[in-house]
Coordinates of C-alpha atoms and ligand atoms in Angstrom, one line a residue:
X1 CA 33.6 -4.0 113.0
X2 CA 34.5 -0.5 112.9
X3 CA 32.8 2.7 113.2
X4 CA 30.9 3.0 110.2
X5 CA 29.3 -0.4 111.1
X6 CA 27.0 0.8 114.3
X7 CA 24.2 2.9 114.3
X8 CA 24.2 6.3 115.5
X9 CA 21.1 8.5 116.3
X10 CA 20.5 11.0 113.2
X11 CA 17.9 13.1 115.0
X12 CA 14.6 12.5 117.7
X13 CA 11.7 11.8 115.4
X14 CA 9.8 14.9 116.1
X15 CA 12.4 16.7 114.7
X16 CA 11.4 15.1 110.8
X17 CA 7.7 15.7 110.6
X18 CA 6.1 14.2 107.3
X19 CA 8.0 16.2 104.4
X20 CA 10.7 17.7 106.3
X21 CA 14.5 17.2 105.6
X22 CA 16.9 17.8 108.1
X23 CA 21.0 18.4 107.9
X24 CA 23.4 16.4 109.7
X25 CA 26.9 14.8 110.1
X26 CA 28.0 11.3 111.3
X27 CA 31.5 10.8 111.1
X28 CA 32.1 13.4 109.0
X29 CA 29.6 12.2 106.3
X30 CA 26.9 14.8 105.7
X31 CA 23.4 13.7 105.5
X32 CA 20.4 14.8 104.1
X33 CA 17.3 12.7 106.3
X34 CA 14.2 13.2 105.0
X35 CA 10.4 11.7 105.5
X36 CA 7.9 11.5 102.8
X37 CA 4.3 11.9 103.5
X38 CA 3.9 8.4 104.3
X39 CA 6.4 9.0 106.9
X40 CA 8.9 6.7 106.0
X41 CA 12.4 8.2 105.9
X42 CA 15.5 8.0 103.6
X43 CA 19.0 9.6 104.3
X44 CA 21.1 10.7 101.3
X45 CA 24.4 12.5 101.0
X46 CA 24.0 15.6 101.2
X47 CA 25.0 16.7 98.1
X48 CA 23.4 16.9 94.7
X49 CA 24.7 15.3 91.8
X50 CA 24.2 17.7 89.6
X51 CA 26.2 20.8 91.0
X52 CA 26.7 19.6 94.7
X53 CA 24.0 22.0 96.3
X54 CA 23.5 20.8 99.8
X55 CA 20.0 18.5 99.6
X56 CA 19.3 19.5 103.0
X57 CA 19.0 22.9 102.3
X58 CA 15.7 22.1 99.9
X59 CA 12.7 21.2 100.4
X60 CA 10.5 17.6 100.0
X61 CA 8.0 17.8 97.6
X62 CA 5.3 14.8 96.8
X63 CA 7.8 12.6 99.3
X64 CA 10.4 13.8 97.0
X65 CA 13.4 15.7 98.1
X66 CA 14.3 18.7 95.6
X67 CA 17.2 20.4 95.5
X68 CA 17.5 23.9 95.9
X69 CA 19.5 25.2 93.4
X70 CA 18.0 23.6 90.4
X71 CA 15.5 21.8 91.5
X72 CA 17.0 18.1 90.6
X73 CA 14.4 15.5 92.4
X74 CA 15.1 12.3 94.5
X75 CA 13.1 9.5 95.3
X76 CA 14.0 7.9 99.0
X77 CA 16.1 4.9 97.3
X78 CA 18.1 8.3 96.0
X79 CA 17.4 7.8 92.6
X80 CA 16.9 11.2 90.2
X81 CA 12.9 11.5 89.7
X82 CA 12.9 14.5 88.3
X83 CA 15.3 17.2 86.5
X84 CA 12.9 20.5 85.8
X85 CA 15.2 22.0 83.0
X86 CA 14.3 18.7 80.6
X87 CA 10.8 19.5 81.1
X88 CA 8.7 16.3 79.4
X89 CA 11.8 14.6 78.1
X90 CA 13.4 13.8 81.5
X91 CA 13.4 9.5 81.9
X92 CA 13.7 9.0 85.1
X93 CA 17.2 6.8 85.0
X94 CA 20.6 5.5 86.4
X95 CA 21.9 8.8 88.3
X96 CA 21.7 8.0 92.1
X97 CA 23.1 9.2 95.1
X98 CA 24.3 7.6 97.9
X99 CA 22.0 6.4 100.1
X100 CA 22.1 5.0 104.0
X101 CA 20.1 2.8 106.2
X102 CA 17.7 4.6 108.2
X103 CA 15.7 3.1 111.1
X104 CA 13.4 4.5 113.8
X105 CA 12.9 3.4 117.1
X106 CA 11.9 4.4 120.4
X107 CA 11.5 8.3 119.2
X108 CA 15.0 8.0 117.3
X109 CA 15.9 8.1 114.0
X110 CA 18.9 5.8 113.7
X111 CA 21.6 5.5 110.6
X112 CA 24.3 3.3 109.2
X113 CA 27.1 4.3 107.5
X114 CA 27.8 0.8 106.1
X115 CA 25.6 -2.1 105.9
X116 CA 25.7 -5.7 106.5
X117 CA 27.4 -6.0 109.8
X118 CA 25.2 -7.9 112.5
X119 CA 24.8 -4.3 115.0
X120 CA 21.2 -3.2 115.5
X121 CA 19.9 0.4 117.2
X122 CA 20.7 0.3 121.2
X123 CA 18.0 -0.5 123.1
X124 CA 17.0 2.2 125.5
X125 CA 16.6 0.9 129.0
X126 CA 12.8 1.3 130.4
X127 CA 12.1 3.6 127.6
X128 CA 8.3 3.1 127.1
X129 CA 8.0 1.1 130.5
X130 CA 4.6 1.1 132.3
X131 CA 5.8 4.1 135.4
X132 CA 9.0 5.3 134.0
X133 CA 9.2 8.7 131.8
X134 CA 11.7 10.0 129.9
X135 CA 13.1 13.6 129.6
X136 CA 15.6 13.6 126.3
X137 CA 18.3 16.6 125.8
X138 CA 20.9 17.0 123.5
X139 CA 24.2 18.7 123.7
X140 CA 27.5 19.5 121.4
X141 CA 30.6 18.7 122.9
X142 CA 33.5 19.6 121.1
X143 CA 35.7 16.6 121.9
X144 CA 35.7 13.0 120.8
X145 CA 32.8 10.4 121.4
X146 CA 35.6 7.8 123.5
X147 CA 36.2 11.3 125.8
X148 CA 32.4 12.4 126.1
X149 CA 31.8 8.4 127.1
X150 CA 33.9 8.5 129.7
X151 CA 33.2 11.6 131.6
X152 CA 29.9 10.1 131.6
X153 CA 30.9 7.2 133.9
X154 CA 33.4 8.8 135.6
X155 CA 32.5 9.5 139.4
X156 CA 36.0 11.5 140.7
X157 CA 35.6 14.0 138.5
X158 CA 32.0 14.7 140.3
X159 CA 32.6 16.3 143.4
X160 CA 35.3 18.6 141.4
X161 CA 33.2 19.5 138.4
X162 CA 29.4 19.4 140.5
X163 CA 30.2 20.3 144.0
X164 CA 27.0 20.6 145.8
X165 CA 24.8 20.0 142.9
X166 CA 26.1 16.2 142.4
X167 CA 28.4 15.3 144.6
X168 CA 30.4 16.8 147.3
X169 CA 34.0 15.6 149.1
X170 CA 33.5 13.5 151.9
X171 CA 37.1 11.5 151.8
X172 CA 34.8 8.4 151.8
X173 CA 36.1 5.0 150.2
X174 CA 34.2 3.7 147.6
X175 CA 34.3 -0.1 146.1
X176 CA 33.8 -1.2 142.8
X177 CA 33.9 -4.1 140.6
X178 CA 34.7 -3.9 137.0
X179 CA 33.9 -6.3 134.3
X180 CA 34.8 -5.5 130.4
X181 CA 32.9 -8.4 128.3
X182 CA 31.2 -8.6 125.0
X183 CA 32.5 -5.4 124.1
X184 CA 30.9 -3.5 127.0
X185 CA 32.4 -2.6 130.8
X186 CA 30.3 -2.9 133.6
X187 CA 31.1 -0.8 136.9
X188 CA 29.3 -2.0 140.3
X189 CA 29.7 -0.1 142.7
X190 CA 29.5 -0.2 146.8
X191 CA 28.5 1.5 150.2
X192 CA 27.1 4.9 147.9
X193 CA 24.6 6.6 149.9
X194 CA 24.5 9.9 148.5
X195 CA 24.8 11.5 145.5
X196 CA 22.9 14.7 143.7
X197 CA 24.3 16.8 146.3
X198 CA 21.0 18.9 147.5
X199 CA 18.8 16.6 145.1
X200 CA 19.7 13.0 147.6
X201 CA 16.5 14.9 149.8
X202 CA 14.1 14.1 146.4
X203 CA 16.1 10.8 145.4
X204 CA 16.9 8.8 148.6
X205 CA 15.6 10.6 151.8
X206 CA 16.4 7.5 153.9
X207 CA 20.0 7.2 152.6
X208 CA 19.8 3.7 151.8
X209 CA 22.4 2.4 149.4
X210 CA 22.0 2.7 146.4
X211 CA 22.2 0.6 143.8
X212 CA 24.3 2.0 141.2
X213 CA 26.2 0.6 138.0
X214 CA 27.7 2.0 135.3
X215 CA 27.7 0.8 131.7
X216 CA 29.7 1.5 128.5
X217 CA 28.9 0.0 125.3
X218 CA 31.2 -0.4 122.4
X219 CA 31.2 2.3 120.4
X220 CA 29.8 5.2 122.1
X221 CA 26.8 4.2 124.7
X222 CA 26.7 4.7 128.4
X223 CA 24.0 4.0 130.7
X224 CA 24.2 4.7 134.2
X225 CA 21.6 3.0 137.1
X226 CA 20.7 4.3 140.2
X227 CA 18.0 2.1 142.4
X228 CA 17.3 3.7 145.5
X229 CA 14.7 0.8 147.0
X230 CA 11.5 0.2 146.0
X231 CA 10.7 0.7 143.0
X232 CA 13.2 4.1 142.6
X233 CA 15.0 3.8 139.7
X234 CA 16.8 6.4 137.8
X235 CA 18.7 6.0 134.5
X236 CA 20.8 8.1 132.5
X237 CA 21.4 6.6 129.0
X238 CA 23.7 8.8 126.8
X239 CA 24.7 8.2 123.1
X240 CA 27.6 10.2 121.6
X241 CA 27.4 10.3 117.9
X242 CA 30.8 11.4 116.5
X243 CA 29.8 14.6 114.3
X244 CA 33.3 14.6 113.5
X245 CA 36.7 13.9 114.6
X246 CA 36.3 16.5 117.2
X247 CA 32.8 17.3 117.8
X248 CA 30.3 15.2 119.4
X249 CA 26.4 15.4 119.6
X250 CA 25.2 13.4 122.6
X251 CA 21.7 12.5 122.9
X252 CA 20.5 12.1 126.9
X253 CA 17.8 9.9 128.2
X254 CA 17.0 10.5 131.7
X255 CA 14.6 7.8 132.2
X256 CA 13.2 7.7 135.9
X257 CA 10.7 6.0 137.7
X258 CA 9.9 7.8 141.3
X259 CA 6.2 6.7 141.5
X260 CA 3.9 9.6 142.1
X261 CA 6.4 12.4 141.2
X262 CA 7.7 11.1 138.4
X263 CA 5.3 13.2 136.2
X264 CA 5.5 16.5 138.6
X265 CA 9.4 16.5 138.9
X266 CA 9.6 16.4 134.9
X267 CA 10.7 20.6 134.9
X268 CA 13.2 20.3 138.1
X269 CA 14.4 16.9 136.6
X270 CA 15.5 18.4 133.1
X271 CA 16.5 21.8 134.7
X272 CA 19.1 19.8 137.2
X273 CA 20.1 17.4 134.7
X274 CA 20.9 20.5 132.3
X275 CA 23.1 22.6 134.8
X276 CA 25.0 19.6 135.3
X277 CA 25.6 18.5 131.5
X278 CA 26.8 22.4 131.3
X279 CA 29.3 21.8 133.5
X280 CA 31.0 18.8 131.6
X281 CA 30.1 20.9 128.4
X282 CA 32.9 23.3 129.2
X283 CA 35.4 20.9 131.2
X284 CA 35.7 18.4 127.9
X285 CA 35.5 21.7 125.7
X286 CA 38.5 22.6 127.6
X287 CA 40.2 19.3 127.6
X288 CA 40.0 18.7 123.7
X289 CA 41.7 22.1 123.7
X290 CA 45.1 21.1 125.6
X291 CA 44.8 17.4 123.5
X292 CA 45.0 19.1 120.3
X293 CA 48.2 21.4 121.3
X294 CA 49.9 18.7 123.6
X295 CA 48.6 15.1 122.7
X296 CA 46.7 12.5 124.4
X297 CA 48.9 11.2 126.4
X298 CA 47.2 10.2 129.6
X299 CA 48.2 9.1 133.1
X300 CA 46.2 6.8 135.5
X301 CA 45.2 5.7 138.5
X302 CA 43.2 3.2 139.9
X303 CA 40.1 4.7 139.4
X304 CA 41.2 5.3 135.5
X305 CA 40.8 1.2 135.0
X306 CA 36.9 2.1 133.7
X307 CA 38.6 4.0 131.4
X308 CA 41.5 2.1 130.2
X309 CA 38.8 -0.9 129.7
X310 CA 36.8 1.7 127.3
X311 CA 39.8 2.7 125.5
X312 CA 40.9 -0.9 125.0
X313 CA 37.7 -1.7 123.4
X314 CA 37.7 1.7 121.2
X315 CA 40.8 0.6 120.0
X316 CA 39.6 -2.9 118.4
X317 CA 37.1 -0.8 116.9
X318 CA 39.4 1.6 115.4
X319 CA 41.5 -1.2 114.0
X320 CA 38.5 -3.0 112.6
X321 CA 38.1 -5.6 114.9
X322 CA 35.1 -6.9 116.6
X323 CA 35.2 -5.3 120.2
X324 CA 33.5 -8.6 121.8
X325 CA 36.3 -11.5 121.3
X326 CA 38.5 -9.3 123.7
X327 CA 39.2 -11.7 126.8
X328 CA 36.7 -10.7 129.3
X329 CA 38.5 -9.4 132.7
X330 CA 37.5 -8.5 136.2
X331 CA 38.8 -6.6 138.8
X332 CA 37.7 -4.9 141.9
X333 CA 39.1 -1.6 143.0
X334 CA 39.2 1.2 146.0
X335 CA 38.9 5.0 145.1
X336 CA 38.4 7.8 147.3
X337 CA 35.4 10.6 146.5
Ligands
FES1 S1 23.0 21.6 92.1 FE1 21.2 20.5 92.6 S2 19.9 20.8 91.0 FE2 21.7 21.8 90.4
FE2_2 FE1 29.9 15.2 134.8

């Protein structure tokens, strides 16, 4: 396994309606992703064969996509359908671009650089579940997906980067068990009562414990759980598709259950959840900027296991090797928040 074989979110589906084409770049490759107007969707390179306009750039016509210098026409297996300058004499023929797997699910478009590995889309938890909604937002980061992934299960960095709004200080001692298995790591953690700072009035007004895990999954998933009794469940599921080297789109389902607010809390949800993805925004933003004039060369602590765990499993990946033969290892630690 490496990159190119998992699927990473191209774009939400409302943002391809029948005949549109949209622009975008996975790993560096640039895509063209289209819908015809039986809604069924193709990605391309983006780049015509003919003089290498951008595809994206044109239009689809008929459930063709047309490009716009010239007007060159492909079909959705990528396949030249139509070249305007040979009028009548144009045989449709062997020029085709490179095509990629698309598939939608759950309001995503998904795409694969490389077929024929055994990976399939993520599931997102609760998505579609009788009681739960789910608010999506999507942000640039401009830092690496392995980076993005684990500020986004990183709890110390909280009461530093969110004071008030997430978490504040309290010098409390928190427990957690850690398990990396099947290419993922799982954090559990103990005796939390509080977190979303002003929020924990909305979320857990008795202050019960909460249930809370943490979950990364090889290449660039993380879903975090909060159950706060009952039936109070709150889940924030991000995927961080690696636009490049250094620039990363992540795609954010908060996906919450809270009975009869649910529905009503939708604006305060997304507004809160906003401010608080601003404020990573610009901390990774900064970070990527000191790692490319000094290095990556990190320092840990006990805390830093979550992440160590992560980056052992990006590695296999980056050296082509399937993430879920590592040995699977557990170990409980102490931190203070
Ligand atoms: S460059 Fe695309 S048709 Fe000429
Ligand atoms: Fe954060």
């Amino acid at each position: 396994m490496n990159r190119e074989d998992y699927w990473y979110i191209a774009a939400e589906s409302s943002e391809i309606p029948r005949n549109g084409v949209v622009s975008r770049s996975i790993l560096g490759e640039w895509l063209a992703v289209f819908r015809n107007d039986a809604g069924e969707l193709a990605a391309l390179q983006d780049r015509c064969l003919h003089r290498t306009a951008q595809l994206s750039r044109g239009k689809v016509v008929g459930g063709h996509l047309q490009c716009p210098y010239h007007g060159w026409t492909y079909g959705q297996d990528g396949s030249v359908s139509r070249i305007p300058s040979m009028g009548p004499e144009f045989r449709p023929g062997s020029k085709c671009a490179k095509t990629y797997e698309v598939v939608e699910k759950e309001g995503y478009i998904y795409v694969r650089l490389k077929t024929g590995s055994a990976s399939t889309p993520f599931s997102m938890p609760c998505h579609g579940v009788h009681g739960y909604t789910t608010i999506r937002l999507q942000n640039r980061f401009k830092n690496t997906v392995t980076n993005c992934a684990e500020n986004f299960v990183d709890i110390p960095h909280t009461t530093f980067v969110h004071p008030k709004i997430f978490r504040d200080a309290k010098h409390e001692a928190f427990g957690a068990v850690i398990v990396r298995e099947n290419g993922s790591v799982k954090v559990t953690y103990q005796n939390e009562r509080k977190n979303f700072g002003w929020f924990s009035w909305f979320l857990n007004p008795k202050g019960v414990e909460i249930g809370h895990t943490d979950e990364f999954f090889a290449p660039n998933i993380t879903s975090v759980h909060y159950r706060f009794g009952g039936k109070n469940h709150f889940i924030i599921t991000s995927q961080s598709v690696p636009v490049s080297e250094e620039e990363t789109l992540v795609y954010t389902d908060l996906t919450y259950n809270y009975g009869i607010w649910t529905l009503p809390s939708r604006p305060l949800v997304r507004w809160q959840a906003q401010v608080i993805i601003d404020q990573d925004v610009e901390i990774l933003n900064n970070q990527m900027k000191t790692i490319q004039k000094y290095g990556a060369n990190f320092q840990n602590s006990p805390a830093d296991i979550i992440h160590t765990w992560i980056e052992s499993i990006q590695a296999e990946v980056a050296e082509g090797r399937d993430p879920r033969e590592l040995p699977r290892r557990e170990t409980e630690i102490r931190f203070w928040v």
